[in-house]
Coordinates of C-alpha atoms and ligand atoms in Angstrom, one line a residue:
X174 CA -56.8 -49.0 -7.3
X175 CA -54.8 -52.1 -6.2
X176 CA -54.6 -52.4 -2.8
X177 CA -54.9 -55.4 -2.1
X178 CA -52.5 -55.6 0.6
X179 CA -54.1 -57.4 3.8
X180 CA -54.4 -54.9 6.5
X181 CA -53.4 -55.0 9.6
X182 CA -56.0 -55.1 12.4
X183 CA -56.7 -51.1 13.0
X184 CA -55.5 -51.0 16.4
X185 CA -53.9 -47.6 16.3
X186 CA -55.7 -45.5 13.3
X187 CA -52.4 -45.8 11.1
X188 CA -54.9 -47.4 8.1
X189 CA -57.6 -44.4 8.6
X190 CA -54.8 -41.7 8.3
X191 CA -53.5 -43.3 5.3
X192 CA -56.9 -43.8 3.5
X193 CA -58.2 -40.7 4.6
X194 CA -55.0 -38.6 2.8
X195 CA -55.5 -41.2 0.0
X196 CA -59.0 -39.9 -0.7
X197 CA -58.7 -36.3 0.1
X198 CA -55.5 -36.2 -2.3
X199 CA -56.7 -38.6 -5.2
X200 CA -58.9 -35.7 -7.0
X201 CA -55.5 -33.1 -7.0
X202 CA -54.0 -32.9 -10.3
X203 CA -51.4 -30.3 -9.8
X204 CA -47.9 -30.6 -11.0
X205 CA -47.2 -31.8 -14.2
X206 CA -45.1 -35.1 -15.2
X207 CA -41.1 -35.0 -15.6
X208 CA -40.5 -34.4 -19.5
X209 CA -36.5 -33.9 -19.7
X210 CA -36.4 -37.4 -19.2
X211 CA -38.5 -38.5 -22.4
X212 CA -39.8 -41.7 -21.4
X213 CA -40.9 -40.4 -17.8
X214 CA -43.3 -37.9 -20.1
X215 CA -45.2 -41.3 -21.0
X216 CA -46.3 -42.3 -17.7
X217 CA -49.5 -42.8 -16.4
X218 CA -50.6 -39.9 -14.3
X219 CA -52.9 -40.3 -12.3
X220 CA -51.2 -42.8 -10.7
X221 CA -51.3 -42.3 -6.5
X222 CA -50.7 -44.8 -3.5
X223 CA -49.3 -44.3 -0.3
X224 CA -47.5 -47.2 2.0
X225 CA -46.6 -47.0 5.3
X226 CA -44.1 -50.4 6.6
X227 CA -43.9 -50.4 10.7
X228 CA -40.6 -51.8 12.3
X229 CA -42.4 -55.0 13.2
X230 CA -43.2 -55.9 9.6
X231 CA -46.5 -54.3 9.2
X232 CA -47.9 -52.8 5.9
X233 CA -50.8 -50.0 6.1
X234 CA -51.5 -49.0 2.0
X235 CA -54.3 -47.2 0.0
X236 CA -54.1 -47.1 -3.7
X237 CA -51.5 -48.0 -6.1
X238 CA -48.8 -49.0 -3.9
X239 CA -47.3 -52.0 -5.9
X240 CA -47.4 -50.4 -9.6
X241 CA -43.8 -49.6 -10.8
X242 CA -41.9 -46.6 -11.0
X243 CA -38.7 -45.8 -11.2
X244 CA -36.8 -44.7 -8.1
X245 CA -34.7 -42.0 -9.4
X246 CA -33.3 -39.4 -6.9
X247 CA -34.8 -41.8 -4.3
X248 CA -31.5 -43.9 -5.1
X249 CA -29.4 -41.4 -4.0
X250 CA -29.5 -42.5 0.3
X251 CA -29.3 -45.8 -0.5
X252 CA -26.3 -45.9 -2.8
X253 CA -24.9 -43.1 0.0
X254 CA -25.3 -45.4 2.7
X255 CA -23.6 -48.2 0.5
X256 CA -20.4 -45.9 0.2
X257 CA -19.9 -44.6 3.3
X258 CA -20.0 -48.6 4.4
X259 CA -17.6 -49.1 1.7
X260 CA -14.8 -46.4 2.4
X261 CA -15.6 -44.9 5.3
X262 CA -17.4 -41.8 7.0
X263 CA -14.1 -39.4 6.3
X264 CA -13.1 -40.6 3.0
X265 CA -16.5 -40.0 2.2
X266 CA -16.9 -37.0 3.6
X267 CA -13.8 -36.2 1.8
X268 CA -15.4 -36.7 -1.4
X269 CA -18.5 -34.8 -1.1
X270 CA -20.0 -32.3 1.6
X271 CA -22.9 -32.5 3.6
X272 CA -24.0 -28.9 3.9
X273 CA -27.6 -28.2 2.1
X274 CA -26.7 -26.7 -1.3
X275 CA -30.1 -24.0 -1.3
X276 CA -30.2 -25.4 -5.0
X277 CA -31.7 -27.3 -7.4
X278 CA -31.2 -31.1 -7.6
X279 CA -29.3 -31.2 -11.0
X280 CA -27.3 -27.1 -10.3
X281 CA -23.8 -26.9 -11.4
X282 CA -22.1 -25.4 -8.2
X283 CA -19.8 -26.9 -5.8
X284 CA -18.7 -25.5 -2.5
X285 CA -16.2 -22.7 -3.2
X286 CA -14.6 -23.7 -0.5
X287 CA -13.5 -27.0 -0.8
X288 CA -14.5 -27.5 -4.7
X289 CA -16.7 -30.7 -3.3
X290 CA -20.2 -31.1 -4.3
X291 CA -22.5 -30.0 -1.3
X292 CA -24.1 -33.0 -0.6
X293 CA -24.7 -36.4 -1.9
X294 CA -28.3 -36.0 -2.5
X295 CA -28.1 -33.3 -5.6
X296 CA -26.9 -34.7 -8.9
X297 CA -23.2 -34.0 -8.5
X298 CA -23.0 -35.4 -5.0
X299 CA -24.6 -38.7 -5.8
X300 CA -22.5 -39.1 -9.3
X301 CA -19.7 -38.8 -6.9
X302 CA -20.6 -41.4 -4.8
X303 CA -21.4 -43.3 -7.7
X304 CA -18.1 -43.0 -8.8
X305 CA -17.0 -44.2 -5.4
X306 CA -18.9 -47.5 -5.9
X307 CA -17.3 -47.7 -9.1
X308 CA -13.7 -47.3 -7.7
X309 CA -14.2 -50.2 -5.0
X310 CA -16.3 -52.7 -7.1
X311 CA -15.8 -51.6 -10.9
X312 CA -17.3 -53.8 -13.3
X313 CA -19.8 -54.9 -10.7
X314 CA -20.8 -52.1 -9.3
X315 CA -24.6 -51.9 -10.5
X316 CA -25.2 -55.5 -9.3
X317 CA -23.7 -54.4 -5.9
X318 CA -26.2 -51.4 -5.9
X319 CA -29.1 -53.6 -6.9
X320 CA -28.3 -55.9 -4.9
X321 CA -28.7 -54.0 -1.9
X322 CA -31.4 -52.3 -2.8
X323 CA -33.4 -55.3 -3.1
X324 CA -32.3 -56.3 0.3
X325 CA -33.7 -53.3 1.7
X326 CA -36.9 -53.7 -0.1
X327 CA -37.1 -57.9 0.6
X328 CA -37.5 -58.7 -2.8
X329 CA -35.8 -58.8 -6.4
X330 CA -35.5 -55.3 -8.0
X331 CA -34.8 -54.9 -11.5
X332 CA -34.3 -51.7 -13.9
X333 CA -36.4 -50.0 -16.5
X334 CA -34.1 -50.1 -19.2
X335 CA -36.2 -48.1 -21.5
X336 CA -36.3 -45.2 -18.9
X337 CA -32.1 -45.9 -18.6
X338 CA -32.0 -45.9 -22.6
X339 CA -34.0 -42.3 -22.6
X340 CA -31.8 -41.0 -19.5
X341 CA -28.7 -42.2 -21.2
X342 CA -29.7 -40.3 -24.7
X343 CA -30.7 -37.3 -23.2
X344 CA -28.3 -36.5 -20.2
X345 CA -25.9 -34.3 -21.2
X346 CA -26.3 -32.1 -18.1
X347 CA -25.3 -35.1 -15.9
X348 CA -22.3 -35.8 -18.7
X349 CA -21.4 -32.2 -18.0
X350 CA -21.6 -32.6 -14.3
X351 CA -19.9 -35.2 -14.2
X352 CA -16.5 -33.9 -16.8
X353 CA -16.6 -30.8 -14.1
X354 CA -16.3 -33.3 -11.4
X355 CA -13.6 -34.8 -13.2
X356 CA -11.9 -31.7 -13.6
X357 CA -12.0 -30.7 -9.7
X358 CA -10.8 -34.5 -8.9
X359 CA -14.1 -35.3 -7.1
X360 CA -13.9 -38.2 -9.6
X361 CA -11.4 -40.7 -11.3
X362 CA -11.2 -42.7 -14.3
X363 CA -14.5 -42.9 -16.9
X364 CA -16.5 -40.2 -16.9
X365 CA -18.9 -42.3 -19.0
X366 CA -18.8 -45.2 -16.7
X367 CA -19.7 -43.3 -13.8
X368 CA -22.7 -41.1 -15.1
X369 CA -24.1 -45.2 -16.5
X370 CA -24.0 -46.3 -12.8
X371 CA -25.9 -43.4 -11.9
X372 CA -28.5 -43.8 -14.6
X373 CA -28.8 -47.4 -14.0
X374 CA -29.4 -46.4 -10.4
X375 CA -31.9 -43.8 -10.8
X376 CA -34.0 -46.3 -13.7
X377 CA -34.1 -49.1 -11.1
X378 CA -38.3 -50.0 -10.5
X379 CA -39.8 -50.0 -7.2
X380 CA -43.1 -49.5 -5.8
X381 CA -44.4 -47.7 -3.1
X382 CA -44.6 -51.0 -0.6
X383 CA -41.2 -51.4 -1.9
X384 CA -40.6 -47.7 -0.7
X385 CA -42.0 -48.1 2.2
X386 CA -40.0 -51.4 2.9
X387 CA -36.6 -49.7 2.3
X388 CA -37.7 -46.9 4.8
X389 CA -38.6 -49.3 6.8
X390 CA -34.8 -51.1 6.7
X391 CA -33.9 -47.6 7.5
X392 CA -35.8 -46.9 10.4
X393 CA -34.9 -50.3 12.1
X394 CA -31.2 -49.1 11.8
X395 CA -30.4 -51.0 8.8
X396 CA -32.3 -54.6 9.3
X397 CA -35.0 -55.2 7.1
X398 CA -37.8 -55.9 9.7
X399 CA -39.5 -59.3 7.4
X400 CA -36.7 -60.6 5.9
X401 CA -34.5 -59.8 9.1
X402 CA -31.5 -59.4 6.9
X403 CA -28.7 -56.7 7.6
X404 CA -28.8 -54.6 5.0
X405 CA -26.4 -51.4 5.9
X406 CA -24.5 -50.7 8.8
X407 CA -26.0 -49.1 11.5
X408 CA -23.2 -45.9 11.3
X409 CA -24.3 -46.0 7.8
X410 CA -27.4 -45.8 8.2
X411 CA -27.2 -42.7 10.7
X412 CA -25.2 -40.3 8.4
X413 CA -27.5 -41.8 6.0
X414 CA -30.5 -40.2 7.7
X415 CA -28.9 -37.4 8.8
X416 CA -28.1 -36.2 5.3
X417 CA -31.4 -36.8 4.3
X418 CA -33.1 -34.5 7.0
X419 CA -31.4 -32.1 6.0
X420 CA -31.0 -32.5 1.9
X421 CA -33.3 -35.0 0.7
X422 CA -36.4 -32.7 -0.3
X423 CA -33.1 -30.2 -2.3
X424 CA -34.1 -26.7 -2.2
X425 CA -37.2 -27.5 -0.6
X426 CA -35.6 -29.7 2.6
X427 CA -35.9 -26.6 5.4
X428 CA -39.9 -26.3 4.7
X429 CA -40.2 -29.8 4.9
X430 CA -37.9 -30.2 7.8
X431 CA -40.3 -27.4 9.1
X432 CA -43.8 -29.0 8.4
X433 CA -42.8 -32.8 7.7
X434 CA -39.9 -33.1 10.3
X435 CA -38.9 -36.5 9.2
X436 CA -35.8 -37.7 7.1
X437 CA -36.8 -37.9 3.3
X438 CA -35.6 -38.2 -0.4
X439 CA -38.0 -37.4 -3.3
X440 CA -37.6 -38.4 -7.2
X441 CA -38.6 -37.3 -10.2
X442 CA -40.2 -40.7 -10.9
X443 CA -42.6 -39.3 -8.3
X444 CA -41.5 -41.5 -5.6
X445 CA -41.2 -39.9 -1.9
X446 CA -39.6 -42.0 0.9
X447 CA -39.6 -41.2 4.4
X448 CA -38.4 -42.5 7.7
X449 CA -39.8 -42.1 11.2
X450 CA -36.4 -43.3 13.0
X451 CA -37.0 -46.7 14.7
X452 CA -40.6 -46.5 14.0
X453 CA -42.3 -46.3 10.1
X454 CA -41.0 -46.5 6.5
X455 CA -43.1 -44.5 4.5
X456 CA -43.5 -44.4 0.8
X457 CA -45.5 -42.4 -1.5
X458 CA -46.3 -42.7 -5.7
X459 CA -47.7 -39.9 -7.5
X460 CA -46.0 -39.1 -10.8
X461 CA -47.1 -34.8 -10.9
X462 CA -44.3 -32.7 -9.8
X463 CA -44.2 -29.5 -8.3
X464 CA -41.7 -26.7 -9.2
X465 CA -38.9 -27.9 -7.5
X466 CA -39.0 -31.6 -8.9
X467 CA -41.0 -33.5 -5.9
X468 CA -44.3 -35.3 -5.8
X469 CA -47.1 -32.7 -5.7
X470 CA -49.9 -35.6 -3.8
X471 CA -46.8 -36.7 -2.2
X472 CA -45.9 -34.0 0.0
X473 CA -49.4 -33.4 0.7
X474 CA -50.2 -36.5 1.6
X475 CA -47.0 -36.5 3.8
X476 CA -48.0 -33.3 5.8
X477 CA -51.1 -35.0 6.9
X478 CA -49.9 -38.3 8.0
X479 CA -47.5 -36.4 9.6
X480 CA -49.5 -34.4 11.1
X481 CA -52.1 -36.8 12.7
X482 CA -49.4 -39.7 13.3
X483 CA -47.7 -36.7 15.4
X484 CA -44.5 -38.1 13.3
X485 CA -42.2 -34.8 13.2
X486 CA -39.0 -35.4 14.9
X487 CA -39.6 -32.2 17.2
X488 CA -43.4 -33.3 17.5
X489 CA -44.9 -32.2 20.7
X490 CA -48.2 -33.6 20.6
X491 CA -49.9 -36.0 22.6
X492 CA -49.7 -38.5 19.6
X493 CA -45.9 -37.7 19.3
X494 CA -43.4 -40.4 17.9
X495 CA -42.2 -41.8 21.1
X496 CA -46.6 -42.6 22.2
X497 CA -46.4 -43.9 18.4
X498 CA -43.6 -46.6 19.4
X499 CA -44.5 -47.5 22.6
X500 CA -48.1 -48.6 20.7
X501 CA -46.0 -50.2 17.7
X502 CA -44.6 -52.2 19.8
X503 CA -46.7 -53.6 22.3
X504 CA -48.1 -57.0 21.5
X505 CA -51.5 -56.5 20.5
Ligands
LIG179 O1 -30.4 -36.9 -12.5 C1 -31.5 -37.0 -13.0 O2 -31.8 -36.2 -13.8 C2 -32.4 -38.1 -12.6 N1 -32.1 -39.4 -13.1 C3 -32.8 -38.2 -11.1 C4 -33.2 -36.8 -10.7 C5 -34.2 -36.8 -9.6 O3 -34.9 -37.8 -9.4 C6 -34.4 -35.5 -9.0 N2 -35.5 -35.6 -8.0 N3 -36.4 -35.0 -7.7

């Protein structure tokens, strides 16, 4: 276990929740490790922390919140938010829908309506949108994405390449996904050159801090809270959200928007991010996935805190979200 993160004086039971899901989870060995991504079948995994980052710059961890893994899926709102600042909410929304697809993250459908993919958060959606960053900044286009993912997380990120070596040898689902884009004129130019910036994306490493950081930018509507840098624009960052409340967990995101009730987006690097709006980052790291590609511990472990942090957007409870801020952010 490394956690070895200086906690925060325990002034509203956030550590206890976390710990306490920590330890009840840490024995669960459910779900199995992603394997059509070769190299993600080599990971260690038993691997399991949980970080929770507060607007004010606060960190609450238990276990092994700064090993590295690679983000994945969990890309997918962040390079969103990045387009949608670059061309716009309607040419954006021109490009790809925003309607939950019901599917899984890497389907081959497209809305018969419109021939768009549904949303940017399944594979055909976010190689879209990774096509849009390649229109505006072409050759630099990963180095704008890392770039700003860094920001969001307050520190340098860099990329697995072996994991991009093994995606890039193996994806011939997101080649074809990306030739059928092509073909409906969701994308221009290089097919090739798109589907690389979306590989680079999803091999870039992060931790679970580092998750919980870039939830964190989220939540303060787009300013990283420690390094007070704005990172994405705050209309951005509200689509952004919206998209994944509704999309983020694929063709699990209305149970989760049932139980969890917060925005989220999962990867199969076993990442989970979620934000409490203008409250929490929170970011979880357990490679074994369930059935439908997300973190098995993960969700679990998300359920609870949700649960007793009374985090759910609809949350009625006395411990509800708007009790939670009002504690968050009195001076102590
Ligand atoms: O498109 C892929 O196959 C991956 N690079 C990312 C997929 C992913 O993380 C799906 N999430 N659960």
């Amino acid at each position: 276990m490394d956690t070895k993160v200086d906690q925060p004086e325990e002034a509203f039971g956030i550590h206890s929740v976390v710990a306490a899901a920590y330890e009840r989870y840490l024995a669960n060995t459910d779900g199995a490790l992603a394997d059509y991504i070769p190299e993600l079948a080599a990971v260690e995994p038993n691997q399991f922390g949980i970080a929770v980052a507060s607007v004010n710059g606060e960190l609450y961890a238990a276990g092994d919140v700064d090993r590295p893994f690679t983000i994945q899926s969990v890309s997918k709102a962040f390079v969103y938010c990045l387009a949608l600042e670059l061309i716009g909410r309607d040419a954006t929304v021109a490009r790809v829908g925003v309607e939950p697809s019901g599917d899984a993250f890497n389907a081959i459908v497209f809305d018969p309506q419109t021939n768009r993919p549904f949303n940017p958060m399944v594979n055909a959606g976010a190689i879209t949108v990774a096509g849009i960053v390649r229109d505006v900044a072409g050759a630099g286009a990963f180095d704008l994405i890392l770039d700003r993912l860094s920001a969001a997380a307050g520190r340098r990120l860099t990329m697995d390449e072996a994991v991009y070596r093994s995606e890039s040898e193996t994806g011939h689902r997101n080649r074809a996904i990306g030739h059928l884009l092509r073909n409906v004129g969701a994308l221009d130019g290089s097919v090739d050159e798109v589907v690389d910036l979306y590989f680079r994306q999803c091999s870039i490493l992060v931790t679970a801090t580092d998750l919980a950081r870039m939830g964190a930018t989220l939540a303060n509507i787009g300013e990283n809270p420690v390094t007070k840098d704005q990172v994405f624009q705050l209309t951005a960052v509200r689509n952004t959200l919206a998209v994944m409340f509704t999309c983020g967990m694929y063709d699990f995101s209305g149970n989760w928007a049932y139980d969890v009730g917060v925005p989220a987006k999962s990867g199969v690097g076993g990442g989970i991010l979620g934000v409490v709006n203008r409250q929490l980052g929170i970011g979880t790291f357990s490679p074994r996935l369930d059935a439908k590609g997300n973190s098995v511990r993960g969700v679990a472990a998300f359920r609870d805190i949700g649960d007793e942090l009374g985090l759910h957007a609809f949350d009625c409870s006395n411990v509800g979200s708007t009790f939670m801020r009002s504690l968050i952010h009195e001076p102590r």
